[in-house]
Coordinates of C-alpha atoms and ligand atoms in Angstrom, one line a residue:
X1 CA 21.4 1.6 21.1
X2 CA 17.6 1.6 21.7
X3 CA 15.4 2.1 18.6
X4 CA 12.1 4.0 19.0
X5 CA 9.4 3.6 16.4
X6 CA 6.8 6.3 16.7
X7 CA 3.5 5.2 15.0
X8 CA 2.6 1.5 14.9
X9 CA 0.7 1.4 11.6
X10 CA 1.3 -0.5 8.4
X11 CA 4.8 1.0 8.2
X12 CA 5.8 1.3 11.9
X13 CA 4.9 -2.1 13.1
X14 CA 6.7 -4.1 10.5
X15 CA 9.7 -1.7 10.9
X16 CA 9.7 -2.3 14.6
X17 CA 9.6 -6.0 14.1
X18 CA 12.3 -5.9 11.4
X19 CA 14.7 -4.1 13.7
X20 CA 13.9 -6.6 16.5
X21 CA 14.6 -9.4 14.1
X22 CA 18.0 -7.9 13.6
X23 CA 18.7 -8.0 17.3
X24 CA 18.0 -4.4 18.3
X25 CA 16.0 -3.4 21.4
X26 CA 13.0 -1.6 20.1
X27 CA 10.3 0.5 21.8
X28 CA 7.2 0.9 19.6
X29 CA 5.0 3.9 20.6
X30 CA 1.6 5.0 19.4
X31 CA -0.8 7.5 20.9
X32 CA -3.7 5.1 20.2
X33 CA -3.9 3.3 23.6
X34 CA -6.4 0.7 22.3
X35 CA -4.0 -0.2 19.5
X36 CA -1.0 -0.4 21.8
X37 CA -3.0 -2.7 24.2
X38 CA -3.8 -4.9 21.3
X39 CA -0.2 -5.1 20.1
X40 CA 1.0 -5.7 23.7
X41 CA -1.3 -8.7 23.8
X42 CA 0.5 -10.0 20.8
X43 CA -2.3 -9.3 18.3
X44 CA -1.5 -7.6 15.1
X45 CA -4.0 -4.8 14.5
X46 CA -4.1 -5.6 10.7
X47 CA -3.3 -8.6 8.6
X48 CA 0.3 -8.6 7.3
X49 CA 2.2 -11.9 6.5
X50 CA 4.5 -13.0 9.4
X51 CA 3.6 -10.0 11.6
X52 CA 1.5 -11.9 14.1
X53 CA 4.1 -14.6 14.8
X54 CA 7.1 -12.2 14.8
X55 CA 5.2 -9.9 17.2
X56 CA 4.6 -12.6 19.7
X57 CA 8.2 -13.8 19.4
X58 CA 9.7 -10.4 20.2
X59 CA 7.3 -9.5 22.9
X60 CA 8.5 -12.8 24.5
X61 CA 12.1 -12.2 23.7
X62 CA 11.9 -8.8 25.3
X63 CA 13.4 -7.1 22.3
X64 CA 10.1 -5.3 21.6
X65 CA 8.3 -3.2 24.1
X66 CA 5.3 -1.0 23.4
X67 CA 3.9 2.1 25.0
X68 CA 1.1 4.6 24.4
X69 CA 3.4 7.4 25.7
X70 CA 5.4 9.0 22.9
X71 CA 7.3 11.2 25.5
X72 CA 8.5 8.1 27.4
X73 CA 9.7 6.5 24.1
X74 CA 11.5 9.7 23.2
X75 CA 13.3 9.7 26.6
X76 CA 14.3 6.1 26.4
X77 CA 15.5 5.8 22.8
X78 CA 18.6 7.0 20.9
X79 CA 17.2 6.8 17.5
X80 CA 13.6 7.7 16.7
X81 CA 11.9 6.5 13.5
X82 CA 8.9 8.7 12.8
X83 CA 6.3 6.5 11.1
X84 CA 3.1 8.5 11.6
X85 CA 0.5 8.9 8.8
X86 CA 0.8 11.6 6.2
X87 CA -2.8 11.4 4.8
X88 CA -4.1 13.5 2.0
X89 CA -5.3 17.0 2.8
X90 CA -8.2 18.7 1.1
X91 CA -6.1 20.2 -1.7
X92 CA -4.3 16.9 -2.6
X93 CA -1.2 18.0 -0.6
X94 CA 0.0 15.7 2.2
X95 CA -1.4 16.6 5.6
X96 CA 1.6 16.8 7.8
X97 CA -0.1 17.7 11.1
X98 CA 0.7 14.4 12.7
X99 CA 4.3 14.8 11.8
X100 CA 4.5 18.2 13.3
X101 CA 2.7 17.0 16.4
X102 CA 5.3 14.3 16.9
X103 CA 8.2 16.8 16.2
X104 CA 6.9 19.0 19.0
X105 CA 6.6 16.1 21.4
X106 CA 10.1 15.0 20.5
X107 CA 11.5 18.5 21.0
X108 CA 9.8 18.9 24.4
X109 CA 11.2 15.5 25.7
X110 CA 14.7 15.6 24.4
X111 CA 17.1 14.5 27.2
X112 CA 20.4 14.1 25.3
X113 CA 21.5 13.5 21.7
X114 CA 18.8 11.9 19.5
X115 CA 18.8 10.9 15.9
X116 CA 15.3 11.6 14.5
X117 CA 14.6 9.6 11.3
X118 CA 11.7 10.4 9.0
X119 CA 10.3 7.2 7.6
X120 CA 6.8 8.3 6.5
X121 CA 6.5 9.3 2.9
X122 CA 6.6 13.1 2.8
X123 CA 7.0 15.9 0.2
X124 CA 10.5 17.0 -0.4
X125 CA 11.8 19.5 2.2
X126 CA 9.7 18.1 5.0
X127 CA 12.8 16.9 6.9
X128 CA 14.1 20.5 6.8
X129 CA 10.8 21.6 8.4
X130 CA 11.0 18.7 10.9
X131 CA 14.4 20.0 11.9
X132 CA 13.3 23.6 12.2
X133 CA 10.3 22.6 14.3
X134 CA 12.3 20.5 16.7
X135 CA 14.9 23.3 17.0
X136 CA 12.2 25.9 17.8
X137 CA 10.4 23.8 20.5
X138 CA 13.5 22.4 22.0
X139 CA 14.8 25.9 22.7
X140 CA 18.3 24.9 21.8
X141 CA 18.4 22.6 24.8
X142 CA 19.9 19.5 23.3
X143 CA 21.7 18.2 20.3
X144 CA 19.9 16.2 17.6
X145 CA 20.1 15.3 14.0
X146 CA 17.4 14.7 11.5
X147 CA 17.7 12.0 8.8
X148 CA 15.5 10.5 6.1
X149 CA 15.2 6.8 5.6
X150 CA 12.2 6.2 3.3
X151 CA 10.4 2.9 3.5
X152 CA 9.8 0.8 0.4
X153 CA 7.6 -1.8 2.1
X154 CA 4.7 -3.2 0.1
X155 CA 1.6 -4.2 2.1
X156 CA 1.3 -7.9 2.3
X157 CA 5.0 -8.5 2.2
X158 CA 6.2 -5.6 4.4
X159 CA 8.2 -7.7 6.9
X160 CA 9.9 -9.6 4.1
X161 CA 10.6 -6.4 2.3
X162 CA 12.2 -4.9 5.4
X163 CA 14.5 -8.0 5.9
X164 CA 15.3 -8.3 2.2
X165 CA 15.5 -4.7 1.0
X166 CA 16.1 -4.0 -2.6
X167 CA 17.6 -0.7 -1.4
X168 CA 18.4 1.2 1.7
X169 CA 18.3 5.0 1.3
X170 CA 19.8 7.1 4.0
X171 CA 19.4 10.9 3.8
X172 CA 21.8 12.5 6.3
X173 CA 23.4 15.8 7.1
X174 CA 26.1 14.7 9.6
X175 CA 28.7 11.9 9.9
X176 CA 27.2 11.1 13.3
X177 CA 23.8 10.4 11.8
X178 CA 25.3 8.5 8.9
X179 CA 27.3 6.3 11.2
X180 CA 24.4 5.5 13.5
X181 CA 22.2 4.5 10.6
X182 CA 24.9 2.4 9.0
X183 CA 25.3 0.6 12.3
X184 CA 21.6 0.0 12.6
X185 CA 21.4 -1.4 9.0
X186 CA 24.7 -3.4 9.3
X187 CA 22.9 -6.7 9.8
X188 CA 20.9 -6.2 6.6
X189 CA 23.9 -5.1 4.7
X190 CA 25.9 -8.1 6.1
X191 CA 23.2 -10.4 4.9
X192 CA 23.4 -9.1 1.4
X193 CA 27.2 -9.5 1.5
X194 CA 26.7 -13.1 2.5
X195 CA 24.3 -13.5 -0.4
X196 CA 27.3 -12.4 -2.7
X197 CA 25.9 -9.0 -3.4
X198 CA 27.9 -5.8 -3.4
X199 CA 26.3 -3.9 -0.5
X200 CA 27.0 -0.7 -2.3
X201 CA 24.5 -1.7 -5.0
X202 CA 21.7 -1.5 -2.4
X203 CA 22.8 1.4 -0.2
X204 CA 22.5 5.1 -1.1
X205 CA 23.8 7.7 1.4
X206 CA 22.7 11.1 0.2
X207 CA 21.2 14.4 1.5
X208 CA 17.8 14.8 3.1
X209 CA 15.9 16.2 0.1
X210 CA 17.3 13.7 -2.4
X211 CA 16.3 10.8 -0.1
X212 CA 12.7 12.2 0.1
X213 CA 12.6 12.6 -3.6
X214 CA 13.8 9.0 -4.2
X215 CA 10.7 7.7 -2.4
X216 CA 8.2 10.0 -4.0
X217 CA 9.7 9.5 -7.5
X218 CA 9.6 5.7 -7.0
X219 CA 5.9 5.6 -6.2
X220 CA 5.1 8.0 -9.0
X221 CA 7.1 5.8 -11.4
X222 CA 5.2 2.7 -10.3
X223 CA 1.9 4.5 -10.8
X224 CA 3.1 5.7 -14.2
X225 CA 3.9 2.1 -15.3
X226 CA 0.4 0.9 -14.3
X227 CA -1.4 3.8 -16.0
X228 CA 0.8 3.3 -19.1
X229 CA -0.2 -0.4 -19.4
X230 CA -3.8 0.5 -18.7
X231 CA -3.7 2.9 -21.6
X232 CA -2.1 0.2 -23.8
X233 CA -4.8 -2.1 -22.6
X234 CA -7.5 0.2 -24.0
X235 CA -5.7 0.3 -27.3
X236 CA -5.5 -3.5 -27.2
X237 CA -9.2 -3.8 -26.6
X238 CA -9.9 -1.5 -29.6
X239 CA -7.5 -3.4 -31.8
X240 CA -8.5 -6.9 -30.6
X241 CA -5.0 -7.5 -29.2
X242 CA -4.0 -8.9 -25.8
X243 CA -2.6 -6.6 -23.2
X244 CA -1.1 -9.5 -21.2
X245 CA 0.9 -10.6 -24.1
X246 CA 2.0 -7.0 -24.9
X247 CA 3.0 -6.6 -21.3
X248 CA 5.0 -9.8 -21.4
X249 CA 6.8 -8.7 -24.5
X250 CA 7.5 -5.3 -23.0
X251 CA 8.7 -6.7 -19.7
X252 CA 11.3 -8.9 -21.4
X253 CA 13.3 -5.7 -22.1
X254 CA 15.5 -5.4 -19.0
X255 CA 15.3 -1.7 -19.3
X256 CA 11.5 -1.9 -18.7
X257 CA 11.1 -5.1 -16.6
X258 CA 8.0 -7.2 -16.2
X259 CA 6.6 -6.0 -12.9
X260 CA 3.8 -3.4 -12.4
X261 CA 2.6 -4.0 -16.0
X262 CA -0.7 -5.6 -14.8
X263 CA -3.6 -3.9 -16.6
X264 CA -7.0 -3.9 -14.9
X265 CA -9.1 -1.8 -12.5
X266 CA -6.1 0.5 -11.7
X267 CA -4.1 1.2 -8.6
X268 CA -5.5 1.8 -5.2
X269 CA -4.3 1.6 -1.6
X270 CA -3.0 4.1 0.9
X271 CA 0.2 4.9 -0.9
X272 CA 0.2 5.2 -4.7
X273 CA -2.9 7.4 -5.2
X274 CA -2.1 9.7 -2.3
X275 CA 1.6 10.0 -2.9
X276 CA 1.0 10.7 -6.6
X277 CA -1.4 13.6 -5.7
X278 CA 1.1 14.9 -3.2
X279 CA 3.9 14.7 -5.7
X280 CA 1.9 16.6 -8.3
X281 CA 1.0 19.2 -5.7
X282 CA 4.6 19.8 -4.5
X283 CA 5.8 19.9 -8.1
X284 CA 3.2 22.5 -9.1
X285 CA 3.9 24.6 -6.0
X286 CA 7.5 24.7 -7.2
X287 CA 6.5 25.8 -10.7
X288 CA 7.2 22.4 -12.3
X289 CA 5.1 21.1 -15.2
X290 CA 3.5 18.0 -13.7
X291 CA 1.1 17.3 -16.6
X292 CA 2.7 13.8 -17.1
X293 CA 1.7 12.7 -13.7
X294 CA -1.7 14.4 -13.9
X295 CA -2.3 12.2 -16.9
X296 CA -1.3 9.2 -14.9
X297 CA -3.9 10.1 -12.3
X298 CA -6.6 10.7 -14.9
X299 CA -6.0 7.4 -16.6
X300 CA -6.3 5.7 -13.2
X301 CA -9.5 7.6 -12.3
X302 CA -11.0 6.5 -15.6
X303 CA -10.5 2.8 -14.8
X304 CA -13.6 2.6 -12.8
X305 CA -15.7 4.2 -15.6
X306 CA -14.2 1.6 -18.0
X307 CA -15.1 -1.2 -15.7
X308 CA -18.6 0.1 -15.1
X309 CA -19.0 0.5 -18.9
X310 CA -18.2 -3.2 -19.2
X311 CA -20.8 -4.0 -16.5
X312 CA -23.4 -2.0 -18.4
X313 CA -22.5 -3.5 -21.8
X314 CA -22.7 -7.0 -20.3
X315 CA -25.8 -6.6 -18.1
X316 CA -27.7 -3.9 -20.0
X317 CA -29.9 -2.9 -17.1
X318 CA -28.2 -3.0 -13.7
X319 CA -31.2 -2.1 -11.6
X320 CA -32.6 -5.3 -9.9
X321 CA -29.7 -7.5 -11.0
X322 CA -27.8 -9.6 -8.5
X323 CA -24.1 -9.1 -8.7
X324 CA -21.4 -11.0 -6.9
X325 CA -18.2 -9.1 -6.1
X326 CA -15.1 -11.2 -5.7
X327 CA -12.3 -9.2 -4.0
X328 CA -12.6 -6.1 -1.9
X329 CA -9.1 -5.4 -0.7
X330 CA -7.0 -3.0 -2.8
X331 CA -4.7 -5.9 -3.6
X332 CA -4.2 -9.5 -2.6
X333 CA -2.7 -10.6 0.8
X334 CA -4.0 -7.7 2.8
X335 CA -7.2 -6.7 4.5
X336 CA -6.7 -3.1 3.6
X337 CA -9.4 -1.5 1.6
X338 CA -8.2 2.1 1.6
X339 CA -8.7 3.6 -1.9
X340 CA -9.6 0.2 -3.2
X341 CA -11.5 0.1 -6.5
X342 CA -14.2 -1.9 -4.8
X343 CA -15.3 1.1 -2.7
X344 CA -16.3 3.0 -5.9
X345 CA -17.7 0.0 -7.7
X346 CA -19.9 -1.0 -4.8
X347 CA -21.1 2.5 -4.3
X348 CA -22.0 2.9 -8.0
X349 CA -23.7 -0.5 -8.3
X350 CA -25.8 0.2 -5.1
X351 CA -26.7 3.6 -6.5
X352 CA -27.9 1.9 -9.7
X353 CA -30.1 -0.5 -7.7
X354 CA -28.2 -3.7 -7.9
X355 CA -28.3 -6.4 -5.2
X356 CA -24.7 -7.2 -4.1
X357 CA -23.2 -10.4 -2.7
X358 CA -19.6 -9.7 -1.5
X359 CA -16.7 -12.0 -1.0
X360 CA -13.1 -11.4 0.0
X361 CA -10.7 -13.8 1.8
X362 CA -9.6 -11.3 4.3
X363 CA -11.2 -7.9 4.0
X364 CA -14.9 -8.5 4.8
X365 CA -14.7 -7.1 8.3
X366 CA -13.0 -3.9 7.1
X367 CA -15.5 -3.5 4.3
X368 CA -18.5 -3.9 6.6
X369 CA -17.3 -0.9 8.6
X370 CA -17.8 1.2 5.5
X371 CA -20.8 -0.7 4.1
X372 CA -22.9 -2.3 6.8
X373 CA -24.8 -5.4 5.7
X374 CA -28.4 -4.8 4.4
X375 CA -30.2 -8.1 4.1
X376 CA -31.2 -8.8 0.6
X377 CA -29.4 -5.7 -0.7
X378 CA -25.8 -6.0 0.3
X379 CA -24.7 -9.3 1.8
X380 CA -21.3 -10.7 2.8
X381 CA -20.2 -14.3 2.3
X382 CA -17.2 -16.3 3.5
X383 CA -17.1 -18.4 0.4
X384 CA -16.9 -17.3 -3.3
X385 CA -19.3 -20.1 -4.2
X386 CA -22.0 -18.7 -1.8
X387 CA -21.5 -15.2 -3.0
X388 CA -22.0 -16.3 -6.7
X389 CA -25.1 -18.4 -6.0
X390 CA -28.1 -16.9 -7.9
X391 CA -26.1 -14.0 -9.3
X392 CA -26.5 -12.5 -12.8
X393 CA -22.8 -11.7 -12.9
X394 CA -19.5 -11.9 -11.0
X395 CA -17.3 -8.9 -11.0
X396 CA -13.7 -9.8 -9.9
X397 CA -11.9 -6.8 -8.4
X398 CA -8.8 -8.2 -6.6
X399 CA -6.5 -10.9 -8.0
X400 CA -6.5 -13.2 -5.0
X401 CA -4.9 -16.5 -5.8
X402 CA -8.0 -18.2 -4.1
X403 CA -10.0 -17.3 -7.2
X404 CA -7.7 -19.3 -9.4
X405 CA -8.6 -22.5 -7.6
X406 CA -12.4 -22.0 -7.5
X407 CA -14.2 -24.7 -9.4
X408 CA -15.9 -22.5 -11.9
X409 CA -18.2 -25.3 -13.3
X410 CA -19.7 -25.6 -9.8
X411 CA -20.1 -21.8 -9.7
X412 CA -21.7 -21.8 -13.1
X413 CA -24.3 -24.3 -12.1
X414 CA -25.6 -22.1 -9.2
X415 CA -25.5 -18.7 -11.1
X416 CA -28.6 -17.2 -12.7
X417 CA -26.4 -16.3 -15.6
X418 CA -22.8 -17.5 -16.0
X419 CA -21.2 -14.1 -16.7
X420 CA -17.9 -13.0 -15.3
X421 CA -16.2 -9.6 -15.6
X422 CA -12.6 -10.0 -14.6
X423 CA -11.3 -6.5 -13.6
X424 CA -7.8 -7.9 -12.9
X425 CA -7.2 -10.2 -15.9
X426 CA -6.7 -13.0 -13.4
X427 CA -8.4 -15.8 -15.2
X428 CA -7.6 -17.6 -18.5
X429 CA -10.2 -16.3 -21.0
X430 CA -10.3 -19.5 -23.1
X431 CA -10.6 -21.8 -20.0
X432 CA -13.4 -19.7 -18.5
X433 CA -15.3 -19.5 -21.8
X434 CA -14.9 -23.2 -22.4
X435 CA -16.9 -23.8 -19.2
X436 CA -19.8 -21.9 -20.7
X437 CA -19.2 -18.5 -19.2
X438 CA -19.6 -15.2 -20.9
X439 CA -16.2 -13.6 -20.0
X440 CA -15.0 -10.0 -20.1
X441 CA -11.6 -8.7 -19.1
X442 CA -9.6 -5.6 -19.3
X443 CA -7.7 -5.2 -22.6
X444 CA -7.7 -8.8 -23.8
X445 CA -9.2 -10.4 -26.8
Ligands
LIG1 C1 3.4 0.8 -2.7 C2 4.8 0.6 -3.4 O1 4.8 -0.5 -4.2 C3 5.9 0.4 -2.3 O2 7.2 0.2 -2.9 C4 5.8 1.5 -1.3 O3 6.8 1.3 -0.2 C5 4.4 1.7 -0.7 O4 3.5 1.9 -1.8 C6 4.4 2.9 0.2 O5 4.6 4.0 -0.2 O6 4.3 2.7 1.4 P1 1.5 -0.8 -1.8 O7 0.7 0.4 -1.6 O8 1.6 -1.8 -0.7 O9 3.0 -0.4 -2.1 O10 0.9 -1.5 -3.1 P2 1.4 -1.9 -4.5 O11 1.9 -3.3 -4.5 O12 2.3 -0.9 -5.1 O13 0.0 -1.9 -5.3 C7 -0.7 -0.6 -5.4 C8 -1.8 -0.8 -6.3 O14 -1.4 -1.0 -7.7 C9 -2.8 -2.0 -6.0 O15 -4.1 -1.5 -6.1 C10 -2.5 -2.9 -7.1 O16 -3.6 -3.8 -7.4 C11 -2.2 -2.0 -8.3 N1 -1.3 -2.6 -9.3 C12 -0.1 -3.1 -9.0 C13 -1.8 -2.7 -10.6 O17 -3.0 -2.3 -10.9 N2 -1.1 -3.3 -11.6 C14 0.2 -3.8 -11.3 O18 0.8 -4.3 -12.2 C15 0.7 -3.7 -10.0

């Protein structure tokens, strides 16, 4: 069986490598020829742990081939995973035009039975439309099935997540589709059997719409957890309590769990904000009261105002102040800045006339594409020490582990004013204050 991966982005490339790791022959296709050429040279187009090495290994092993011709991938493969983007459209709903385009290309190049698997995150009932579109454009020429196998990869650990899934969700309509997908995932299921797990605990075989909803509901729930703890953080701040301790106590209840209870600047990235909006939209289109998730979104949007309020309280006048920003990516271990809080914070601080000195361990190049360097006004530094030198304040926006090992006494000595606003509650308040810093965080005493 040859596995085709259509779309070599943050989902497609790790998925292609994951299947190759499991011994399958994989053809990765993307219409972006420059990206395909880069991948073919063994260079990952974005930072993702393990991807670069695994890519080189499987180009060498021959298990992975790449092409910029989607039609040729369709012709050569038995199973096609559709991993193209589903960006946000103007009205908050997902823009499914890339998906439709791929569906038409698949239809026009069918040359025998194919299983077409939707991996991109999509509103419920998209797979039904995918099937209808392929049927229309294929003119009934060939047999095919459509299935849904949502991805639960987290940026930064995507390959690890693929190889160690907490769940595999298969939405299918036919036995043939189910059997093919079970065969493809057998190495992963076998691995969890070896680990002593009951594979049934990690595998869900269901219908197309349910599979789509599992993915959307998962991301909406994660977003809800984050907005919930941010709301609790605001109460903590008013009551002089500590949100980190409240979260710890909450998370000890196994029904709640400790993860995704980190209060701070709110959730960003390509998935949670966009998927939440799309879920609200599809719910409302279907007459469902989605006010709970609208509130989740509102709480998140307010995070930047809260953070900016802290900056104003701490600095009083922002105009003319020099501010170091530590952390630009939407979360650690990635160079991705899509919907990162840093985009809004930097825009607002620049508008207010601040001089900015930016640092991030990985995302400087990406950020410079959006905000080109302006000497004296907006400068980029490879080291957090250099970024902080001469600053009136540091605003920490991403919880990179690197900032935990910075020698803050050295930083303090080069700053104009030792003031630190920790938008991720990364640092220990008592330790930072004991070094002579004025320290502000989100929802802690
Ligand atoms: C998210 C989901 O976690 C994945 O399960 C899903 O597969 C993926 O979207 C997707 O749909 O493709 P990802 O976007 O990589 O993954 O990022 P997360 O780790 O979920 O973090 C999202 C945002 O929430 C980040 O800005 C992070 O800083 C923030 N966050 C996370 C918090 O503010 N607090 C927390 O406690 C956790």
